[in-house]
Tab-separated table of C-alpha atoms in Angstrom:
chain	number	residue	atom	x	y	z
A	555	MET	CA	-14.204	-30.178	68.486
A	556	GLY	CA	-15.499	-32.825	66.123
A	557	MET	CA	-13.657	-35.582	67.941
A	558	LEU	CA	-15.201	-34.457	71.172
A	559	ILE	CA	-18.711	-34.775	69.737
A	560	VAL	CA	-17.912	-38.190	68.420
A	561	VAL	CA	-16.616	-39.385	71.838
A	562	LEU	CA	-19.671	-37.936	73.569
A	563	LEU	CA	-21.974	-39.768	71.111
A	564	VAL	CA	-20.230	-43.072	71.680
A	565	ILE	CA	-20.451	-42.645	75.462
A	566	TRP	CA	-24.208	-41.739	75.371
A	567	LEU	CA	-24.831	-44.679	73.072
A	568	ALA	CA	-23.004	-47.013	75.429
A	569	PHE	CA	-25.127	-45.711	78.303
A	570	ALA	CA	-28.250	-46.314	76.354
A	571	VAL	CA	-27.253	-49.897	75.401
A	572	LEU	CA	-26.244	-50.683	79.031
A	573	GLY	CA	-29.562	-49.319	80.211
A	574	PHE	CA	-31.570	-51.549	77.887
A	575	VAL	CA	-29.406	-54.670	78.685
A	576	ILE	CA	-29.576	-54.336	82.401
A	577	LYS	CA	-33.220	-54.643	83.284
A	578	GLY	CA	-33.306	-52.163	86.192
A	579	LEU	CA	-31.472	-49.410	84.412
A	580	VAL	CA	-34.032	-48.349	81.811
A	581	TRP	CA	-33.720	-44.804	83.267
A	582	LEU	CA	-30.105	-44.858	82.176
A	583	ALA	CA	-31.122	-45.829	78.662
A	584	ILE	CA	-33.545	-42.904	78.453
A	585	ILE	CA	-30.972	-40.472	79.718
A	586	GLY	CA	-28.386	-41.892	77.288
A	587	LEU	CA	-30.769	-41.505	74.364
A	588	VAL	CA	-31.723	-37.980	75.301
A	589	LEU	CA	-28.105	-36.962	75.609
A	590	PHE	CA	-27.263	-38.716	72.354
A	591	VAL	CA	-29.975	-36.762	70.474
A	592	ALA	CA	-28.997	-33.507	72.136
A	593	THR	CA	-25.324	-33.932	71.264
A	594	SER	CA	-26.192	-34.894	67.762
A	595	ILE	CA	-28.284	-31.789	67.233
A	596	TRP	CA	-25.606	-29.609	68.865
A	597	GLY	CA	-22.901	-31.087	66.666
A	598	PHE	CA	-25.107	-30.598	63.634
A	599	VAL	CA	-25.720	-26.928	64.405
A	600	LYS	CA	-22.079	-26.203	65.288
A	601	GLY	CA	-20.957	-27.941	62.116
A	602	LYS	CA	-23.427	-26.047	60.002
A	603	THR	CA	-22.456	-22.550	61.356
A	604	LYS	CA	-18.729	-23.348	60.940
A	605	ALA	CA	-18.902	-24.166	57.259
């Protein structure tokens, strides 16, 4: 499960970087950042309840 979260975080971060690099895709950067934060919080909560 932890590996899945790491993979998702990398994908969302890549979307955010692509969105900022390509001028017309700022919306992709915003979605990537929102998904990155949501996945981080979800992983933190899942990890905390498991321990």
